Amino acid sequence: MSNQKVYLSHLDGLKGLACVMVMIGHYIGVYKFAEYFPGDFVGFDWFLNSKLSFILDEQFYVKLFFIISGYLVSKSVIDSKSKLMKKCVQRFLRLGLPILFAYGIIWLIYHTIGFHTNETEAVVLNQWFQTMYNGAFQFVDVITSPVDVLILNRFEWNAPYWVLREMFYSSLIIYVLSYLLVIIFVVFIEKSVRKIPLQHSQNTTQIRAVDVHHLPVKLNPSGVMPVIFASVIFTVPSFIAGLMNSE
């Protein structure tokens, strides 16, 4: 049986759409949450106040992204401590490396052309800019950025990074729950018995010590044999396909 993961292109497409719409929503937020903005977009204010405003609502797409990511993470079956640790490390690297790259870009811009969030906030009166790219950024902050964001809950450079920390801890919780559920299920199946009642005739010899009133029959009396035979059966199609391809 192939161990390759099934690629769910439709869900990855929805995640990509959600990411793009979150980016657009934050960009539009410069105008949407500003107390003053020079000029006006024809019909834009009407659109933001209509029932269709959710189309450009970044919060809606953040929640959509969380739901899809949680579903994909929950599909992981973790049946050992080594796999649990491997999944946690992979999740940290999968989120930490993009953070490291993004912080490197921010550090480069900060020390070349610089950010002008305070000047922009003074013009448009948008409090968003008060929480973005403020402070003295050193290169060591770039190196420690994955740990700062995902573990230490520090977002001095960009407040929206809070979402990555929530994703990381949510993934860890799902992995641990998956591992515990597998253990509970295996123990339940292994320890489950069906008690068949027994009736002793009065003419038989009395049983010494404690009388046995039922016959315990395990729910899975064959042990690991079904798993062995199932794995063999699942390898048959791939074996046949390999023979056909070799010909």
Tab-separated table of C-alpha atoms in Angstrom:
chain	number	residue	atom	x	y	z
A	1	MET	CA	0.000	0.000	0.000
A	2	SER	CA	1.395	3.411	-0.922
A	3	ASN	CA	2.244	5.725	1.978
A	4	GLN	CA	1.950	8.874	-0.133
A	5	LYS	CA	-0.368	11.520	1.255
A	6	VAL	CA	-3.493	12.291	-0.741
A	7	TYR	CA	-3.201	15.766	-2.218
A	8	LEU	CA	-6.466	17.623	-1.640
A	9	SER	CA	-6.136	20.291	-4.309
A	10	HIS	CA	-9.568	21.807	-3.691
A	11	LEU	CA	-8.822	22.432	-0.018
A	12	ASP	CA	-5.378	23.823	-0.789
A	13	GLY	CA	-7.060	26.088	-3.338
A	14	LEU	CA	-9.477	27.363	-0.697
A	15	LYS	CA	-6.577	27.967	1.697
A	16	GLY	CA	-4.758	29.929	-0.989
A	17	LEU	CA	-7.889	31.971	-1.724
A	18	ALA	CA	-8.315	32.671	1.985
A	19	CYS	CA	-4.678	33.860	2.241
A	20	VAL	CA	-5.104	36.204	-0.735
A	21	MET	CA	-8.367	37.628	0.619
A	22	VAL	CA	-6.822	38.166	4.060
A	23	MET	CA	-4.008	40.111	2.412
A	24	ILE	CA	-6.502	42.181	0.387
A	25	GLY	CA	-8.633	42.743	3.481
A	26	HIS	CA	-5.678	44.073	5.448
A	27	TYR	CA	-4.694	46.297	2.529
A	28	ILE	CA	-8.220	47.708	2.297
A	29	GLY	CA	-8.157	48.133	6.083
A	30	VAL	CA	-5.890	51.138	5.543
A	31	TYR	CA	-8.977	52.880	4.127
A	32	LYS	CA	-11.734	50.983	5.938
A	33	PHE	CA	-10.504	51.735	9.480
A	34	ALA	CA	-9.137	55.199	8.797
A	35	GLU	CA	-10.801	58.180	10.441
A	36	TYR	CA	-9.639	60.349	7.579
A	37	PHE	CA	-8.700	59.377	4.058
A	38	PRO	CA	-7.975	61.843	1.228
A	39	GLY	CA	-10.391	61.321	-1.619
A	40	ASP	CA	-13.127	58.704	-1.900
A	41	PHE	CA	-13.810	55.520	-3.831
A	42	VAL	CA	-17.089	55.581	-5.683
A	43	GLY	CA	-19.470	53.084	-4.097
A	44	PHE	CA	-16.850	51.652	-1.755
A	45	ASP	CA	-18.433	53.001	1.427
A	46	TRP	CA	-21.798	51.645	0.288
A	47	PHE	CA	-20.253	48.233	-0.341
A	48	LEU	CA	-18.629	48.104	3.116
A	49	ASN	CA	-21.985	48.869	4.758
A	50	SER	CA	-23.971	46.373	2.686
A	51	LYS	CA	-24.652	42.681	3.306
A	52	LEU	CA	-21.936	41.849	0.768
A	53	SER	CA	-19.217	43.339	2.947
A	54	PHE	CA	-18.162	39.849	4.123
A	55	ILE	CA	-16.571	39.328	0.695
A	56	LEU	CA	-13.797	41.715	1.734
A	57	ASP	CA	-13.903	40.918	5.460
A	58	GLU	CA	-10.496	39.538	6.393
A	59	GLN	CA	-11.880	38.047	9.627
A	60	PHE	CA	-14.176	35.774	7.626
A	61	TYR	CA	-11.263	34.401	5.611
A	62	VAL	CA	-9.066	34.014	8.705
A	63	LYS	CA	-11.750	31.769	10.211
A	64	LEU	CA	-12.087	29.881	6.920
A	65	PHE	CA	-8.342	29.308	6.857
A	66	PHE	CA	-8.400	28.054	10.454
A	67	ILE	CA	-11.222	25.603	9.732
A	68	ILE	CA	-9.504	24.116	6.669
A	69	SER	CA	-6.112	23.929	8.387
A	70	GLY	CA	-7.648	22.264	11.436
A	71	TYR	CA	-9.379	19.703	9.248
A	72	LEU	CA	-6.192	18.855	7.365
A	73	VAL	CA	-4.189	18.589	10.577
A	74	SER	CA	-6.831	16.332	12.150
A	75	LYS	CA	-6.393	13.820	9.317
A	76	SER	CA	-2.986	12.886	10.734
A	77	VAL	CA	-2.994	9.546	12.527
A	78	ILE	CA	-0.375	9.517	15.285
A	79	ASP	CA	0.175	6.125	16.878
A	80	SER	CA	3.600	6.512	18.527
A	81	LYS	CA	5.580	9.011	20.556
A	82	SER	CA	8.230	9.292	17.850
A	83	LYS	CA	5.615	10.240	15.255
A	84	LEU	CA	4.112	12.748	17.701
A	85	MET	CA	7.479	14.434	18.213
A	86	LYS	CA	8.178	14.356	14.483
A	87	LYS	CA	4.840	16.012	13.696
A	88	CYS	CA	5.421	18.741	16.301
A	89	VAL	CA	8.889	19.512	14.960
A	90	GLN	CA	7.640	19.532	11.368
A	91	ARG	CA	4.852	21.930	12.298
A	92	PHE	CA	7.299	24.260	14.022
A	93	LEU	CA	9.580	24.278	10.979
A	94	ARG	CA	6.681	24.688	8.562
A	95	LEU	CA	5.566	27.859	10.355
A	96	GLY	CA	8.948	28.975	11.671
A	97	LEU	CA	10.845	29.062	8.380
A	98	PRO	CA	8.363	31.433	6.653
A	99	ILE	CA	8.480	33.649	9.755
A	100	LEU	CA	12.286	33.673	9.572
A	101	PHE	CA	12.166	34.617	5.884
A	102	ALA	CA	9.531	37.334	6.410
A	103	TYR	CA	11.422	38.830	9.338
A	104	GLY	CA	14.571	38.881	7.206
A	105	ILE	CA	12.746	40.871	4.507
A	106	ILE	CA	11.324	43.257	7.120
A	107	TRP	CA	14.778	43.736	8.678
A	108	LEU	CA	16.259	44.462	5.235
A	109	ILE	CA	13.580	47.053	4.421
A	110	TYR	CA	13.876	48.618	7.873
A	111	HIS	CA	17.636	49.163	7.492
A	112	THR	CA	17.460	50.406	3.866
A	113	ILE	CA	14.431	52.496	2.946
A	114	GLY	CA	12.698	52.226	6.323
A	115	PHE	CA	9.012	52.132	7.274
A	116	HIS	CA	6.809	55.207	7.544
A	117	THR	CA	3.905	53.823	9.541
A	118	ASN	CA	3.918	56.662	12.079
A	119	GLU	CA	3.769	59.302	9.363
A	120	THR	CA	0.969	57.424	7.588
A	121	GLU	CA	-0.983	57.000	10.830
A	122	ALA	CA	-0.734	60.734	11.444
A	123	VAL	CA	-2.309	61.396	8.036
A	124	VAL	CA	-5.107	58.815	7.826
A	125	LEU	CA	-5.630	58.429	11.609
A	126	ASN	CA	-5.663	54.626	11.451
A	127	GLN	CA	-4.635	52.940	14.715
A	128	TRP	CA	-3.534	49.821	12.823
A	129	PHE	CA	-0.206	51.458	12.078
A	130	GLN	CA	0.574	51.916	15.762
A	131	THR	CA	1.208	48.166	16.132
A	132	MET	CA	3.277	47.566	12.995
A	133	TYR	CA	7.024	47.803	12.466
A	134	ASN	CA	7.783	49.831	15.579
A	135	GLY	CA	10.956	49.494	17.589
A	136	ALA	CA	14.667	49.015	16.997
A	137	PHE	CA	15.133	45.854	14.930
A	138	GLN	CA	18.398	43.971	15.190
A	139	PHE	CA	19.559	41.016	13.130
A	140	VAL	CA	19.489	38.785	16.208
A	141	ASP	CA	15.729	39.380	16.291
A	142	VAL	CA	15.514	37.772	12.869
A	143	ILE	CA	17.322	34.651	14.102
A	144	THR	CA	15.076	34.294	17.151
A	145	SER	CA	11.851	35.251	15.346
A	146	PRO	CA	10.365	31.710	15.067
A	147	VAL	CA	10.745	31.151	18.823
A	148	ASP	CA	9.582	34.691	19.648
A	149	VAL	CA	6.395	34.399	17.599
A	150	LEU	CA	5.420	30.750	18.047
A	151	ILE	CA	6.445	30.202	21.679
A	152	LEU	CA	7.154	33.489	23.472
A	153	ASN	CA	4.137	35.335	22.021
A	154	ARG	CA	6.128	38.389	20.895
A	155	PHE	CA	4.976	40.324	17.812
A	156	GLU	CA	6.754	43.678	18.091
A	157	TRP	CA	7.425	43.790	14.388
A	158	ASN	CA	4.000	42.915	13.094
A	159	ALA	CA	0.930	42.340	15.267
A	160	PRO	CA	-0.926	40.084	12.750
A	161	TYR	CA	1.652	37.350	13.417
A	162	TRP	CA	-0.486	36.333	16.400
A	163	VAL	CA	-2.415	34.103	14.001
A	164	LEU	CA	0.657	31.919	13.420
A	165	ARG	CA	1.080	31.264	17.129
A	166	GLU	CA	-2.582	30.243	17.395
A	167	MET	CA	-2.127	27.886	14.440
A	168	PHE	CA	0.954	26.333	16.012
A	169	TYR	CA	-0.598	25.639	19.412
A	170	SER	CA	-3.857	24.458	17.843
A	171	SER	CA	-1.885	21.962	15.755
A	172	LEU	CA	-0.051	20.681	18.824
A	173	ILE	CA	-3.324	20.187	20.662
A	174	ILE	CA	-4.790	18.261	17.711
A	175	TYR	CA	-1.669	16.074	17.463
A	176	VAL	CA	-1.750	15.238	21.177
A	177	LEU	CA	-5.476	14.482	21.094
A	178	SER	CA	-4.996	12.264	18.041
A	179	TYR	CA	-2.233	10.356	19.818
A	180	LEU	CA	-4.324	9.920	22.969
A	181	LEU	CA	-7.408	8.831	21.020
A	182	VAL	CA	-5.420	6.165	19.191
A	183	ILE	CA	-4.082	4.827	22.493
A	184	ILE	CA	-7.536	4.838	24.063
A	185	PHE	CA	-9.056	3.069	21.063
A	186	VAL	CA	-6.348	0.381	20.966
A	187	VAL	CA	-6.595	-0.258	24.701
A	188	PHE	CA	-10.387	-0.390	24.496
A	189	ILE	CA	-10.336	-2.958	21.694
A	190	GLU	CA	-7.606	-4.994	23.367
A	191	LYS	CA	-9.246	-5.074	26.805
A	192	SER	CA	-12.861	-5.421	25.716
A	193	VAL	CA	-14.483	-8.762	26.474
A	194	ARG	CA	-17.905	-10.231	26.083
A	195	LYS	CA	-19.093	-12.099	29.151
A	196	ILE	CA	-21.058	-15.201	28.210
A	197	PRO	CA	-23.108	-16.365	31.217
A	198	LEU	CA	-22.605	-19.959	32.405
A	199	GLN	CA	-25.072	-22.078	34.306
A	200	HIS	CA	-23.704	-24.870	36.507
A	201	SER	CA	-25.760	-27.949	37.113
A	202	GLN	CA	-26.374	-28.756	40.735
A	203	ASN	CA	-25.273	-32.358	40.135
A	204	THR	CA	-21.766	-31.380	39.064
A	205	THR	CA	-18.833	-31.160	41.365
A	206	GLN	CA	-18.716	-27.903	43.202
A	207	ILE	CA	-16.035	-25.517	42.059
A	208	ARG	CA	-13.491	-24.699	44.655
A	209	ALA	CA	-12.536	-21.112	45.531
A	210	VAL	CA	-14.581	-18.539	43.539
A	211	ASP	CA	-17.426	-19.729	41.323
A	212	VAL	CA	-17.172	-18.667	37.664
A	213	HIS	CA	-20.492	-17.274	36.452
A	214	HIS	CA	-19.425	-16.145	32.970
A	215	LEU	CA	-17.027	-17.034	30.187
A	216	PRO	CA	-14.951	-13.983	29.087
A	217	VAL	CA	-14.450	-13.833	25.305
A	218	LYS	CA	-12.193	-11.068	23.990
A	219	LEU	CA	-13.624	-8.696	21.419
A	220	ASN	CA	-10.517	-9.274	19.336
A	221	PRO	CA	-9.409	-12.806	20.187
A	222	SER	CA	-7.084	-13.060	17.191
A	223	GLY	CA	-4.777	-10.266	18.402
A	224	VAL	CA	-2.662	-8.709	15.663
A	225	MET	CA	-3.474	-11.334	13.018
A	226	PRO	CA	-6.225	-9.233	11.329
A	227	VAL	CA	-3.797	-6.323	10.967
A	228	ILE	CA	-1.170	-8.585	9.397
A	229	PHE	CA	-3.604	-10.116	6.906
A	230	ALA	CA	-5.142	-6.711	6.108
A	231	SER	CA	-1.732	-5.222	5.327
A	232	VAL	CA	-0.994	-8.175	3.029
A	233	ILE	CA	-4.338	-7.755	1.228
A	234	PHE	CA	-3.739	-4.032	0.736
A	235	THR	CA	-0.351	-4.691	-0.854
A	236	VAL	CA	-1.855	-6.965	-3.523
A	237	PRO	CA	-3.173	-4.156	-5.812
A	238	SER	CA	0.126	-2.260	-5.683
A	239	PHE	CA	2.015	-5.513	-6.353
A	240	ILE	CA	-0.132	-6.241	-9.410
A	241	ALA	CA	0.232	-2.648	-10.644
A	242	GLY	CA	3.999	-2.937	-10.299
A	243	LEU	CA	4.024	-6.117	-12.385
A	244	MET	CA	1.915	-4.462	-15.098
A	245	ASN	CA	4.191	-1.409	-15.216
A	246	SER	CA	7.305	-3.575	-15.439
A	247	GLU	CA	5.862	-5.296	-18.495
